Coordinates of C-alpha atoms in Angstrom, one line a residue:
M26 CA -11.4 -2.2 -5.6
D27 CA -10.7 -6.0 -5.8
T28 CA -7.1 -6.8 -5.1
E29 CA -7.8 -10.5 -6.1
S30 CA -7.8 -9.4 -9.7
A31 CA -4.4 -9.8 -11.6
P32 CA -1.8 -7.4 -10.0
A33 CA 0.5 -5.1 -11.9
G34 CA 3.8 -3.8 -11.2
G35 CA 4.8 -6.3 -8.2
P36 CA 5.2 -10.0 -8.7
G37 CA 4.4 -12.7 -6.4
T38 CA 2.8 -10.5 -3.4
G39 CA -0.8 -11.4 -4.0
D40 CA -2.9 -14.4 -4.3
G41 CA -2.3 -16.4 -7.6
G42 CA 0.6 -14.2 -8.8
P43 CA 4.0 -15.6 -9.9
G44 CA 5.6 -17.6 -7.2
A45 CA 2.2 -18.5 -5.6
E46 CA 2.6 -21.9 -7.0
G47 CA 5.6 -24.1 -6.2
A48 CA 7.0 -26.1 -3.3
A49 CA 4.1 -27.6 -1.4
V50 CA 3.7 -30.0 1.5
G51 CA 0.2 -31.8 1.9
G52 CA -1.4 -29.2 -0.3
R53 CA -0.1 -26.4 1.6
P54 CA 2.8 -23.8 0.8
A55 CA 6.3 -25.0 2.1
V56 CA 7.6 -22.6 4.6
E57 CA 11.2 -21.8 4.9
P58 CA 12.8 -18.9 7.0
P59 CA 13.7 -15.6 5.1
P60 CA 17.2 -15.0 4.2
A61 CA 19.6 -13.1 6.7
P62 CA 19.1 -9.4 6.7
P63 CA 21.4 -7.2 4.5
A64 CA 23.5 -4.8 6.2
V65 CA 21.8 -1.9 4.7
A66 CA 18.3 -2.7 6.5
R67 CA 20.0 -1.3 9.9
E68 CA 20.5 2.0 8.1
V69 CA 17.1 1.9 6.5
F70 CA 15.3 1.3 9.8
G71 CA 17.3 2.4 12.4
E72 CA 15.8 1.9 15.9
R73 CA 13.1 -0.3 14.1
Y74 CA 15.4 -2.6 12.6
D75 CA 14.3 -5.7 14.8
A76 CA 10.6 -4.7 14.0
A77 CA 11.6 -5.2 10.4
V78 CA 13.2 -8.3 10.6
R79 CA 10.2 -9.6 12.7
Y80 CA 7.8 -8.5 10.1
T81 CA 9.9 -10.1 7.2
E82 CA 9.8 -13.5 9.2
L83 CA 6.0 -13.1 9.5
L84 CA 5.8 -12.6 5.7
A85 CA 7.9 -15.6 5.2
T86 CA 5.7 -17.9 7.5
T87 CA 2.3 -16.7 8.3
G88 CA 2.2 -14.9 4.9
V89 CA 3.0 -17.8 3.1
T90 CA 0.6 -20.2 4.8
R91 CA -2.3 -17.9 4.5
G92 CA -1.5 -17.2 0.8
L93 CA -0.5 -13.7 0.9
I94 CA 3.2 -14.3 -0.2
G95 CA 4.1 -16.7 -2.8
P96 CA 6.7 -19.3 -1.3
R97 CA 9.3 -18.4 -4.2
E98 CA 9.3 -14.8 -2.9
V99 CA 10.7 -15.8 0.3
P100 CA 14.5 -15.9 -0.8
R101 CA 13.8 -12.3 -2.0
L102 CA 11.8 -10.9 0.4
W103 CA 14.4 -8.2 1.7
D104 CA 15.6 -7.0 -1.5
R105 CA 12.5 -7.3 -3.6
H106 CA 9.7 -6.5 -1.2
V107 CA 10.8 -5.1 2.3
L108 CA 13.7 -2.6 1.3
N109 CA 12.2 -2.1 -2.2
C110 CA 9.1 -0.3 -0.3
A111 CA 11.0 1.2 2.5
V112 CA 12.9 3.7 0.4
L113 CA 9.6 5.4 -0.6
A114 CA 10.3 7.1 2.9
E115 CA 12.9 9.3 1.0
L116 CA 10.0 11.2 -0.7
L117 CA 7.7 11.8 2.4
P118 CA 7.8 15.0 4.3
A119 CA 7.9 15.1 8.1
G120 CA 4.7 14.4 9.6
T121 CA 2.8 13.2 6.4
T122 CA -0.4 11.2 6.6
L123 CA -0.4 8.4 4.1
C124 CA -3.0 5.5 2.6
D125 CA -1.7 2.6 1.4
V126 CA -4.5 1.5 -0.9
G127 CA -4.9 -2.3 -1.7
S128 CA -2.2 -2.9 1.1
G129 CA -2.6 -6.8 0.9
A130 CA 0.3 -7.9 3.1
G131 CA 1.3 -4.4 4.1
L132 CA 3.6 -3.4 1.1
P133 CA 4.4 -1.0 0.9
G134 CA 2.7 0.6 3.9
I135 CA 4.2 -1.5 6.7
P136 CA 8.0 -0.9 5.5
V137 CA 7.4 2.7 5.2
A138 CA 5.9 2.9 8.7
L139 CA 9.0 1.1 10.1
A140 CA 11.2 3.3 8.4
R141 CA 9.4 6.6 9.4
P142 CA 7.7 6.5 12.9
D143 CA 6.6 10.2 12.2
V144 CA 4.5 9.1 9.2
S145 CA 0.7 8.2 10.1
V146 CA -0.1 5.2 7.8
T147 CA -3.4 3.8 7.0
L148 CA -3.6 0.4 5.5
L149 CA -6.8 0.2 3.3
E150 CA -7.6 -3.5 2.2
P151 CA -11.1 -4.8 1.6
L152 CA -10.4 -8.6 2.1
L153 CA -11.0 -9.9 5.6
R154 CA -8.2 -12.4 5.7
R155 CA -5.8 -9.7 4.6
T156 CA -6.8 -7.2 7.2
T157 CA -6.6 -10.0 9.8
F158 CA -3.3 -10.7 9.1
L159 CA -2.5 -6.7 9.0
E160 CA -4.0 -6.4 12.3
E161 CA -2.1 -9.0 13.9
V162 CA 1.4 -7.6 12.6
V163 CA 0.5 -4.2 13.7
R164 CA -0.3 -5.3 17.3
E165 CA 2.7 -7.8 17.3
L166 CA 5.4 -5.1 16.3
G167 CA 3.7 -2.2 18.3
L168 CA 3.0 0.1 15.2
E169 CA 1.4 3.1 16.8
N170 CA 1.6 5.0 13.9
V171 CA -0.5 2.6 11.8
T172 CA -4.1 2.1 11.4
V173 CA -5.9 -0.8 9.6
L174 CA -9.4 0.0 7.6
R175 CA -11.3 -2.8 5.9
G176 CA -12.8 -1.3 2.8
R177 CA -12.5 -0.2 -0.7
A178 CA -11.0 3.2 -2.0
E179 CA -14.2 3.9 -3.4
E180 CA -16.2 4.1 -0.1
M181 CA -13.6 6.2 1.8
V182 CA -14.1 9.2 -0.7
G183 CA -15.2 12.0 1.8
K184 CA -14.4 9.9 4.8
L185 CA -10.4 9.8 4.6
A186 CA -8.0 12.3 3.2
V187 CA -4.3 12.1 3.6
D188 CA -1.4 13.7 2.0
V189 CA 0.0 10.7 0.2
V190 CA -1.4 7.6 -1.6
T191 CA 0.8 4.7 -2.0
A192 CA 0.1 1.5 -4.0
R193 CA 1.8 -1.6 -5.1
A194 CA 0.8 -4.5 -7.5
V195 CA -3.1 -3.2 -7.4
A196 CA -3.9 -2.2 -10.7
P197 CA -2.9 -0.4 -14.2
M198 CA -2.1 3.2 -13.6
E199 CA -5.2 5.0 -14.7
R200 CA -7.6 2.9 -12.5
L201 CA -5.2 3.1 -9.7
A202 CA -5.5 7.0 -10.1
G203 CA -9.3 6.9 -10.2
W204 CA -9.2 4.9 -6.8
G205 CA -6.3 6.8 -5.1
L206 CA -6.2 10.3 -6.2
P207 CA -10.0 11.2 -4.7
L208 CA -8.4 10.4 -1.3
L209 CA -5.8 13.0 -1.5
R210 CA -6.0 16.4 0.2
P211 CA -5.3 19.3 -2.3
Y212 CA -1.8 19.3 -3.6
G213 CA -0.8 15.8 -2.3
Q214 CA 0.7 13.1 -4.4
M215 CA 0.3 9.6 -5.2
L216 CA 3.5 7.2 -5.2
A217 CA 2.8 4.1 -7.3
L218 CA 5.4 1.3 -7.3
K219 CA 5.6 0.2 -11.1
G220 CA 8.9 -1.5 -11.9
D221 CA 9.6 -1.8 -15.4
S222 CA 6.3 -1.0 -16.8
A223 CA 6.3 2.6 -15.2
E224 CA 7.0 4.7 -18.2
Q225 CA 4.5 2.9 -20.4
E226 CA 1.9 2.9 -18.0
L227 CA 2.4 6.7 -17.3
A228 CA 2.4 7.5 -21.0
D229 CA -0.9 5.5 -21.6
S230 CA -2.6 7.2 -18.8
R231 CA -1.8 11.1 -19.0
A232 CA -4.9 12.2 -20.4
G233 CA -6.8 10.2 -17.5
L234 CA -4.5 11.7 -14.9
A235 CA -5.3 15.2 -15.9
K236 CA -9.2 14.7 -15.6
L237 CA -8.5 13.3 -12.1
G238 CA -7.1 16.4 -11.1
A239 CA -3.2 15.7 -11.6
V240 CA -1.1 18.7 -12.4
E241 CA 2.2 16.9 -12.5
W242 CA 3.8 13.3 -13.1
A243 CA 6.9 11.6 -13.4
V244 CA 8.9 8.5 -13.3
I245 CA 11.4 8.7 -10.6
A246 CA 13.9 6.2 -8.6
V247 CA 14.5 6.1 -4.8
G248 CA 17.0 4.2 -3.1
E249 CA 19.8 5.0 -5.3
G250 CA 23.1 4.5 -3.3
T251 CA 21.3 2.5 -0.7
L252 CA 20.1 -0.5 -2.7
E253 CA 21.6 -2.4 -5.5
T254 CA 18.5 -2.0 -7.6
S255 CA 16.8 1.5 -7.1
T256 CA 13.0 1.4 -6.8
R257 CA 11.1 2.8 -9.8
V258 CA 7.9 5.0 -8.8
V259 CA 5.4 6.8 -10.7
Q260 CA 4.8 10.1 -8.8
V261 CA 1.5 12.0 -9.4
K262 CA 1.0 15.3 -7.8
V263 CA -2.6 16.9 -7.8
G264 CA -3.9 20.5 -7.6
E265 CA -6.9 21.9 -5.7
S266 CA -9.3 19.3 -6.8
P267 CA -7.9 15.8 -6.3
G268 CA -9.7 13.2 -8.2
G269 CA -11.7 15.8 -10.5
V270 CA -15.2 17.1 -10.7
K271 CA -16.6 13.4 -9.6
A272 CA -14.6 13.0 -6.5
A273 CA -15.5 16.8 -5.5
T274 CA -19.2 16.0 -5.8
R275 CA -19.0 12.8 -3.9
R276 CA -16.9 14.6 -1.0
A277 CA -19.6 17.5 -0.8
K278 CA -22.2 14.6 -0.6
A279 CA -20.4 12.9 2.1
A280 CA -19.9 15.9 4.0
R281 CA -23.5 16.8 3.8
A282 CA -24.6 13.3 5.0
G283 CA -22.2 13.6 8.0
R284 CA -23.7 17.0 8.9
S285 CA -27.2 15.2 8.8
G286 CA -26.3 12.3 10.5
S287 CA -27.2 10.0 7.6
P288 CA -25.0 7.1 6.9
V289 CA -22.9 7.2 3.7
R290 CA -23.2 3.8 2.0
G291 CA -20.3 2.4 0.4
A292 CA -19.8 0.5 -2.9
D293 CA -20.7 -2.7 -1.3
R294 CA -23.9 -1.5 0.4
G295 CA -22.8 0.2 3.6
R296 CA -20.0 -2.1 4.8
M297 CA -18.0 0.1 7.4
P298 CA -14.2 -0.2 7.3
R299 CA -12.8 -2.2 10.1
R300 CA -10.4 -0.7 12.5
R301 CA -7.4 -2.1 14.1
G302 CA -8.3 -3.8 17.5
R303 CA -11.8 -4.6 16.6

């Protein structure tokens, strides 16, 4: 998956998105501190409140200078990005394993990991400069429940299986489902932050979702009563065959290759994921 392509569902968090242009000094984005944390942040993040504040500071500084966050997004980092993502935690059972596909600057994966220390989070991102940022953030914040993998979702079928897949500002719904659903365990779910486009994207992708093994889907709101504006999420639940027939075939092939000791070559000719600390 190429997260450099035009994002859908989350403005201003990727390269070239709205807000990526604007105030600059000497050809580089101007850096300003994020706004003060809203009172609700303490409720959402609990004991990890200080780490959430530091993460937001890193997004506003290093994230901007490295082109991961548009400078125009800095004043609304808390409400539109960090808290908007963290409330996904409401939908996660205890002890869930989660993969954030196309994680970019760590949204929504890092806010979820901060809000829910019991959830094991994998940040999956193909671009080196982004995984470098993510690894630095994970180390600085001491997030023992987070792992960073460099790679594409297509490469991970048969290597990675989780209870929940999340994504934000990655791709239209049906394409995103083609990447994310094959990474789920049977009866898992994908949670895609889609904003105002949620209903239309879901309506346009229902036939494709069914072919990918989805058995239930809906647009739901999270953060009601906590945030001024709730987060709109497309929730897609799978049955026994997440990703459909093709994904099942690829998983079986990967399992056979693993048993024989043969390498499983990815979509970009064998590049292996980069783990945290390497």
